[in-house]
Amino acid sequence: MQKNKSLVLGITGGIAAYKAAELVRLLIKSNISVQVVMTESATKFITPMTMQALSGKPVYVGMWDSTIDNGMPHIELSREADAILIAPASAEFVAKLLHGRADDLLSTLCLARDCPLLVAPAMNKQMWENPATQRNFEQLKADNIAVLGPGNGEQACGETGDGRMLEAEELLAHIKAHFTPKILTGKKILITAGATLEMIDPVRGITNLSSGKMGYALAQTAANMGAEVTLVSGVSHLSAPMNVNTQYASSASAMYAKVMENIQSQDIFIGVAAVADYAPNEIANQKIKKSADSLTINLKRNPDILADVANLPSPPFCVGFAAESENVIEYATQKRTAKKLPLIVANEVTSAMGNDDNQVTLIDDNGNHPLQRASKLNIATEILNHIQRML
Ligand code: PMT
């Protein structure tokens, strides 16, 4: 995602206004600058002072604010904005938006905008299901206004159903996706991620320390860039990325089967999973008992998913990862040649596995391109930009 995007966050009256505080914190952490505008009703649920402290900017509520130089806050506040997000958006505010009414600062600002508008509804289940509300939201979508959610679950009124505002993390993911240039629209990408687990007996297995963070970051970023993404995940505790077809396969052979099942018609394949090279010859049916002083487990070679995909008659654009603990560039270069890959991403395995950041070198026909250490999300963006340029 490009840096320094700027968002107007409109808060309307609803108990979900408390989630807007966390959202501002997350947006700022993601380098998105936030200008908060609240309705009078919103101030009954959360104070402008809280939002000011979190956003680092004065919060606007009324139409007649003399601190704005030209006296036109409804024009001035959205002038620099890349988007406006209303979260929470109450049923009343949405009805107002729909009719182009402008009787307070936030509704006037929405009417006068020339940037995209996104709304995150938050209301009681009956209000959400009411045909009037449903009609209003249908019309909003027809007017090209993005509707984020609502979620389903327990509500402040004690009922359970549709109408909850999405969580702050989910809204942040939507905003990041919205701001990401759609450079991979029309591309189909298959990505493997996480660790494999090779069972020895029903309760024990051989695995590794891959968390899935690098592969999931690539999957999320590729989807944000407009690609149709399938993620084949081994063992990982991460939640499935948004707008990604996520399938699970824990052993190397199950991952191999899932990849081959989905590989037809893919434009790009990226092997990020830490796939076990060997698996036990046999999986014991019962838990192996402790008896002898030592135990030998015979292992057999697993299939190499990446090599076999690259060897298909008309392979997708194949990208490998090389996780090395020494001679990183040399070994990665050898792997790229052996597996006939246009691109391989070399990383030092002990500092890459499990961490939130990574330092990688991209190796292609034009040589080595070292990237600075950065978060795995930023590294993912750079790798996908590089792939797009190579394509
Ligand atoms: O998951 P994280 O905690 O974020 O950590 C990220 C990572 C370190 C796992 C990742 O950045 C990485 O380097 N992944 C590749 C790990 C690996 O198994 O590397 P390798 O050098 O053993 O394999 C080379 C390539 O062949 C890899 O693309 C691998 O997915 C693929 N492979 C390997 C063996 C096999 N049987 N099938 C394969 O497809």
XYZ file of C-alpha atoms and ligand atoms in Angstrom:
430
model
C 0.000 0.000 0.000
C 1.247 3.517 -0.771
C 2.164 5.580 2.280
C 0.486 8.670 3.657
C -3.082 8.059 2.568
C -5.551 10.258 4.324
C -9.001 9.314 5.552
C -11.920 11.259 6.991
C -13.523 9.058 9.646
C -17.138 10.013 10.269
C -18.638 8.725 13.517
C -22.410 8.680 13.971
C -24.508 7.882 17.039
C -24.351 4.227 18.079
C -22.819 2.094 20.774
C -20.293 0.770 18.217
C -18.685 4.249 18.321
C -16.286 2.835 20.931
C -14.770 0.620 18.197
C -13.881 3.767 16.234
C -11.272 4.577 18.893
C -9.384 1.342 18.223
C -9.824 1.859 14.489
C -8.120 5.270 14.657
C -5.219 3.734 16.559
C -4.793 1.006 13.929
C -5.078 3.450 11.016
C -2.406 5.741 12.451
C -0.158 2.724 13.081
C -0.591 1.850 9.383
C 0.552 5.347 8.331
C -2.938 6.468 7.303
C -3.702 9.968 8.566
C -7.159 10.363 10.062
C -9.416 13.416 10.346
C -12.317 12.622 12.670
C -15.719 14.271 12.178
C -18.549 13.364 14.569
C -22.276 13.924 14.656
C -23.819 15.416 17.819
C -25.314 11.999 18.637
C -21.908 10.328 18.362
C -20.588 12.588 21.145
C -23.125 10.944 23.515
C -21.262 7.642 23.039
C -17.591 8.688 22.861
C -15.984 12.060 23.477
C -14.310 14.216 20.799
C -11.387 14.524 23.242
C -10.736 10.761 23.064
C -10.757 10.867 19.278
C -8.535 13.968 19.220
C -5.978 12.331 21.511
C -5.870 9.225 19.315
C -5.865 10.947 15.915
C -3.598 13.828 16.943
C -5.926 16.320 15.198
C -8.820 18.518 16.283
C -12.169 16.773 15.928
C -15.039 18.603 14.174
C -18.682 18.294 15.137
C -20.558 21.502 14.265
C -21.060 23.318 10.976
C -20.032 26.692 12.319
C -16.416 26.136 13.349
C -14.444 29.371 13.164
C -11.070 27.597 13.434
C -11.313 26.548 9.781
C -9.673 29.390 7.823
C -12.242 29.830 5.070
C -15.203 29.000 7.336
C -16.182 26.089 5.093
C -15.321 22.910 7.007
C -17.681 20.826 4.854
C -15.468 21.562 1.822
C -12.098 21.932 3.510
C -12.068 18.731 5.575
C -12.601 16.333 2.681
C -10.477 18.265 0.174
C -7.271 16.407 1.075
C -8.997 13.096 1.828
C -8.447 9.957 -0.255
C -11.678 8.487 1.126
C -14.390 9.008 3.721
C -15.383 6.138 6.007
C -18.516 6.368 8.157
C -18.073 3.949 11.086
C -20.422 3.381 12.760
C -23.082 4.376 10.226
C -26.467 4.509 11.952
C -29.741 3.687 10.133
C -30.744 7.342 10.436
C -27.493 8.646 8.956
C -27.700 6.237 6.024
C -31.299 7.320 5.314
C -30.056 10.903 5.311
C -27.122 10.126 2.976
C -29.460 8.428 0.587
C -31.627 11.473 0.172
C -28.688 13.826 -0.181
C -29.669 15.703 2.954
C -27.155 18.077 4.507
C -28.305 19.260 7.910
C -25.085 18.729 9.869
C -21.344 18.836 9.187
C -20.882 15.138 8.444
C -23.813 14.789 6.027
C -22.848 18.059 4.286
C -19.260 16.886 3.961
C -20.446 13.592 2.392
C -22.617 15.473 -0.089
C -19.795 17.835 -1.030
C -17.117 15.129 -1.394
C -15.242 14.183 -4.544
C -13.581 11.080 -3.082
C -14.905 7.540 -2.491
C -17.309 6.961 0.420
C -17.420 3.770 2.491
C -19.953 3.020 5.217
C -19.846 0.446 8.018
C -23.404 -0.057 9.273
C -24.060 -0.675 12.968
C -27.564 -1.207 14.268
C -29.926 -3.542 16.025
C -30.931 -6.654 14.068
C -34.571 -5.540 13.573
C -33.475 -2.143 12.323
C -31.071 -3.806 9.875
C -33.734 -6.267 8.627
C -36.385 -3.572 8.202
C -37.291 -3.321 4.490
C -36.714 0.443 4.608
C -33.111 -0.068 5.779
C -32.547 -2.829 3.237
C -33.857 -0.583 0.455
C -31.587 2.216 1.620
C -28.489 0.047 1.574
C -29.329 -1.354 -1.876
C -29.593 2.211 -3.143
C -26.289 3.176 -1.490
C -24.551 0.358 -3.369
C -26.226 1.460 -6.608
C -24.844 4.958 -5.902
C -21.329 3.446 -5.790
C -20.950 3.732 -2.036
C -19.081 0.742 -0.541
C -20.912 -1.016 2.298
C -18.571 -2.815 4.716
C -20.451 -5.443 6.701
C -22.443 -5.600 8.844
C -21.180 -8.526 10.921
C -23.261 -11.096 12.704
C -23.268 -11.865 16.412
C -24.290 -10.712 19.857
C -25.579 -7.140 19.994
C -25.548 -4.509 22.728
C -29.361 -4.852 23.035
C -28.943 -8.536 23.932
C -30.172 -9.906 20.610
C -28.095 -11.970 18.187
C -28.066 -11.504 14.427
C -26.934 -9.237 11.595
C -26.210 -5.580 12.280
C -23.019 -5.506 14.360
C -20.339 -3.168 13.094
C -17.253 -5.009 11.761
C -14.338 -5.122 14.190
C -11.638 -2.452 13.902
C -9.133 -4.967 12.467
C -11.618 -5.956 9.758
C -12.333 -2.340 8.850
C -8.601 -1.639 8.644
C -8.210 -4.588 6.245
C -10.992 -3.150 4.047
C -9.403 0.307 4.053
C -5.974 -1.075 3.158
C -7.531 -3.120 0.336
C -9.365 -0.011 -0.864
C -6.146 2.034 -0.970
C -4.042 -0.622 -2.734
C -3.512 -0.013 -6.484
C -5.187 -2.861 -8.403
C -2.119 -3.867 -10.425
C -2.949 -7.597 -10.409
C -6.561 -7.411 -11.581
C -7.351 -10.371 -13.846
C -4.482 -12.506 -12.503
C -4.982 -15.841 -10.730
C -2.389 -16.628 -8.051
C -1.850 -19.792 -6.028
C 0.265 -19.493 -2.880
C 1.410 -22.126 -0.371
C 2.151 -21.023 3.200
C 2.913 -22.266 6.684
C 4.544 -25.414 8.003
C 3.819 -28.994 7.030
C 3.235 -31.679 9.646
C 4.274 -35.287 8.984
C 2.647 -37.624 11.465
C 4.704 -40.351 13.145
C 1.839 -41.831 15.144
C -1.666 -40.504 15.984
C -0.323 -37.839 18.387
C 3.218 -37.002 17.268
C 4.691 -35.506 14.156
C 7.614 -33.790 12.445
C 7.072 -30.099 11.718
C 8.966 -26.775 11.647
C 8.653 -23.237 13.001
C 7.043 -21.537 9.978
C 4.134 -19.378 11.190
C 2.544 -18.711 7.796
C 3.050 -14.918 8.208
C 5.059 -14.448 4.984
C 2.694 -16.511 2.820
C -0.480 -15.033 4.347
C 0.925 -11.508 3.853
C 1.504 -12.290 0.164
C -1.996 -13.760 -0.193
C -3.661 -10.744 1.466
C -1.610 -8.226 -0.501
C -2.197 -10.015 -3.826
C -5.966 -10.016 -3.141
C -5.780 -6.310 -2.235
C -4.032 -5.744 -5.584
C -7.043 -7.241 -7.354
C -5.809 -10.814 -7.979
C -7.973 -13.901 -7.558
C -6.008 -15.706 -4.859
C -6.030 -19.312 -3.687
C -4.020 -19.995 -0.544
C -3.074 -23.577 0.306
C -2.119 -23.380 3.947
C -0.238 -25.897 6.013
C -0.121 -25.539 9.790
C -0.681 -21.917 10.875
C -2.621 -20.194 13.636
C -3.407 -17.146 11.490
C -6.954 -16.242 10.403
C -7.765 -16.723 6.735
C -7.011 -13.547 4.739
C -9.943 -11.482 3.454
C -11.206 -12.246 -0.091
C -8.869 -15.211 -0.434
C -9.956 -18.788 -1.205
C -8.134 -20.512 1.664
C -7.772 -24.300 1.705
C -5.925 -26.372 4.280
C -3.518 -29.305 3.865
C -1.154 -30.276 6.647
C 1.206 -32.926 5.198
C 3.475 -32.365 2.189
C 1.582 -34.991 0.157
C -1.828 -33.439 1.036
C -0.433 -30.007 0.084
C 0.903 -31.465 -3.170
C -2.564 -32.869 -4.002
C -4.346 -29.561 -3.197
C -1.898 -27.558 -5.294
C -2.211 -29.900 -8.282
C -6.029 -29.833 -7.946
C -6.002 -26.017 -8.225
C -3.030 -25.305 -10.487
C -4.805 -25.345 -13.848
C -5.499 -21.844 -15.154
C -3.261 -20.144 -12.542
C -1.079 -17.314 -13.843
C 1.342 -17.275 -10.911
C 2.469 -19.864 -8.334
C 4.385 -18.786 -5.210
C 5.778 -21.504 -2.929
C 6.232 -19.956 0.504
C 5.365 -23.016 2.608
C 8.134 -24.663 4.564
C 7.502 -28.130 3.162
C 9.100 -31.107 4.884
C 11.581 -32.797 2.574
C 11.002 -36.168 4.265
C 8.080 -37.992 5.905
C 7.976 -41.212 7.936
C 7.750 -44.339 5.776
C 4.746 -45.439 7.786
C 2.447 -43.766 10.302
C 1.975 -46.025 13.333
C -1.707 -46.791 13.991
C -1.235 -46.594 17.755
C 0.859 -44.304 19.950
C 4.433 -45.640 19.872
C 5.329 -47.048 23.295
C 8.543 -46.198 25.094
C 10.624 -49.394 25.379
C 14.058 -49.597 23.712
C 16.852 -47.084 24.510
C 16.726 -45.670 21.020
C 14.170 -45.480 18.254
C 14.786 -45.266 14.533
C 12.198 -43.714 12.257
C 12.690 -44.410 8.566
C 11.931 -41.462 6.333
C 11.101 -41.221 2.633
C 11.486 -38.233 0.290
C 8.392 -36.070 -0.140
C 7.378 -34.852 -3.587
C 8.728 -31.397 -4.466
C 5.627 -29.299 -5.139
C 7.396 -26.289 -6.615
C 9.670 -28.344 -8.890
C 6.728 -30.350 -10.227
C 4.618 -27.227 -10.860
C 7.548 -25.606 -12.691
C 7.865 -28.781 -14.800
C 4.241 -28.796 -15.971
C 3.855 -28.574 -19.779
C 2.652 -24.968 -19.558
C 3.591 -23.839 -16.050
C 2.422 -20.636 -14.385
C 5.036 -17.981 -13.548
C 6.775 -19.813 -10.671
C 8.301 -18.084 -7.665
C 10.207 -20.012 -5.024
C 11.449 -19.090 -1.579
C 14.795 -20.322 -0.299
C 15.188 -20.550 3.455
C 18.873 -20.957 4.236
C 20.929 -20.743 7.420
C 24.292 -20.203 5.617
C 25.534 -19.178 2.141
C 22.032 -17.792 1.597
C 22.527 -16.223 -1.850
C 24.691 -19.033 -3.218
C 22.285 -21.816 -2.190
C 19.229 -19.832 -3.297
C 20.809 -19.264 -6.727
C 21.478 -23.008 -7.019
C 17.830 -23.757 -6.126
C 16.546 -21.299 -8.712
C 18.609 -22.996 -11.422
C 17.755 -26.532 -10.292
C 14.006 -25.819 -10.169
C 14.053 -23.658 -13.336
C 12.405 -20.657 -11.673
C 12.263 -17.138 -13.142
C 12.398 -15.729 -9.593
C 13.458 -16.936 -6.150
C 13.256 -15.060 -2.853
C 16.221 -15.770 -0.586
C 15.946 -15.308 3.168
C 17.984 -16.228 6.222
C 15.771 -18.805 7.861
C 16.360 -18.222 11.579
C 15.554 -14.510 11.356
C 12.663 -15.038 8.914
C 10.653 -17.831 10.497
C 7.969 -16.727 12.921
C 8.987 -13.049 12.910
C 6.787 -10.143 11.799
C 9.539 -8.746 9.591
C 11.969 -10.199 7.101
C 15.006 -9.325 4.996
C 15.024 -10.872 1.542
C 16.968 -10.787 -1.727
C 15.087 -11.300 -4.996
C 17.122 -13.290 -7.513
C 16.180 -13.330 -11.207
C 17.880 -13.357 -14.620
C 18.985 -9.765 -14.058
C 20.878 -10.547 -10.851
C 20.348 -10.016 -7.141
C 17.987 -7.370 -5.747
C 18.407 -7.057 -1.971
C 15.469 -5.436 -0.148
C 15.751 -3.626 3.167
C 14.475 -5.377 6.293
C 10.766 -4.513 6.623
C 7.450 -5.908 7.828
C 6.309 -9.017 5.956
C 3.365 -6.989 4.585
C 5.735 -4.439 3.046
C 8.039 -7.191 1.766
C 4.972 -8.855 0.187
C 4.108 -5.609 -1.617
C 7.646 -5.309 -2.987
C 7.744 -8.944 -4.137
C 4.370 -8.628 -5.908
C 5.396 -5.331 -7.548
C 8.554 -7.072 -8.791
C 6.537 -10.037 -10.139
C 4.137 -7.659 -11.880
C 7.075 -5.862 -13.525
C 8.567 -9.188 -14.647
C 5.233 -10.307 -16.121
O 5.977 -18.642 7.752
P 6.892 -17.600 8.344
O 7.114 -17.772 9.815
O 6.486 -16.203 7.965
O 8.351 -17.851 7.684
C 8.552 -17.605 6.327
C 9.492 -18.625 5.656
C 10.883 -18.506 6.268
C 8.977 -20.068 5.849
C 9.512 -18.279 4.122
O 9.982 -16.964 3.975
C 10.376 -19.254 3.335
O 11.572 -19.084 3.182
N 9.747 -20.319 2.803
C 10.417 -21.421 2.088
C 10.847 -22.451 3.106
C 11.503 -23.648 2.483
O 11.027 -24.741 2.662
O 12.520 -23.416 1.709
P 13.352 -24.551 0.932
O 14.608 -23.879 0.589
O 13.413 -25.800 1.718
O 12.475 -24.837 -0.358
C 12.638 -24.132 -1.583
C 11.303 -23.918 -2.246
O 10.716 -25.176 -2.635
C 10.264 -23.241 -1.397
O 9.542 -22.354 -2.227
C 9.377 -24.368 -0.906
O 8.013 -23.948 -0.690
C 9.449 -25.338 -2.080
N 9.327 -26.760 -1.700
C 10.283 -27.354 -0.934
C 10.182 -28.702 -0.649
C 9.085 -29.445 -1.177
N 8.959 -30.738 -0.898
N 8.160 -28.830 -1.920
C 8.277 -27.505 -2.213
O 7.404 -26.954 -2.910
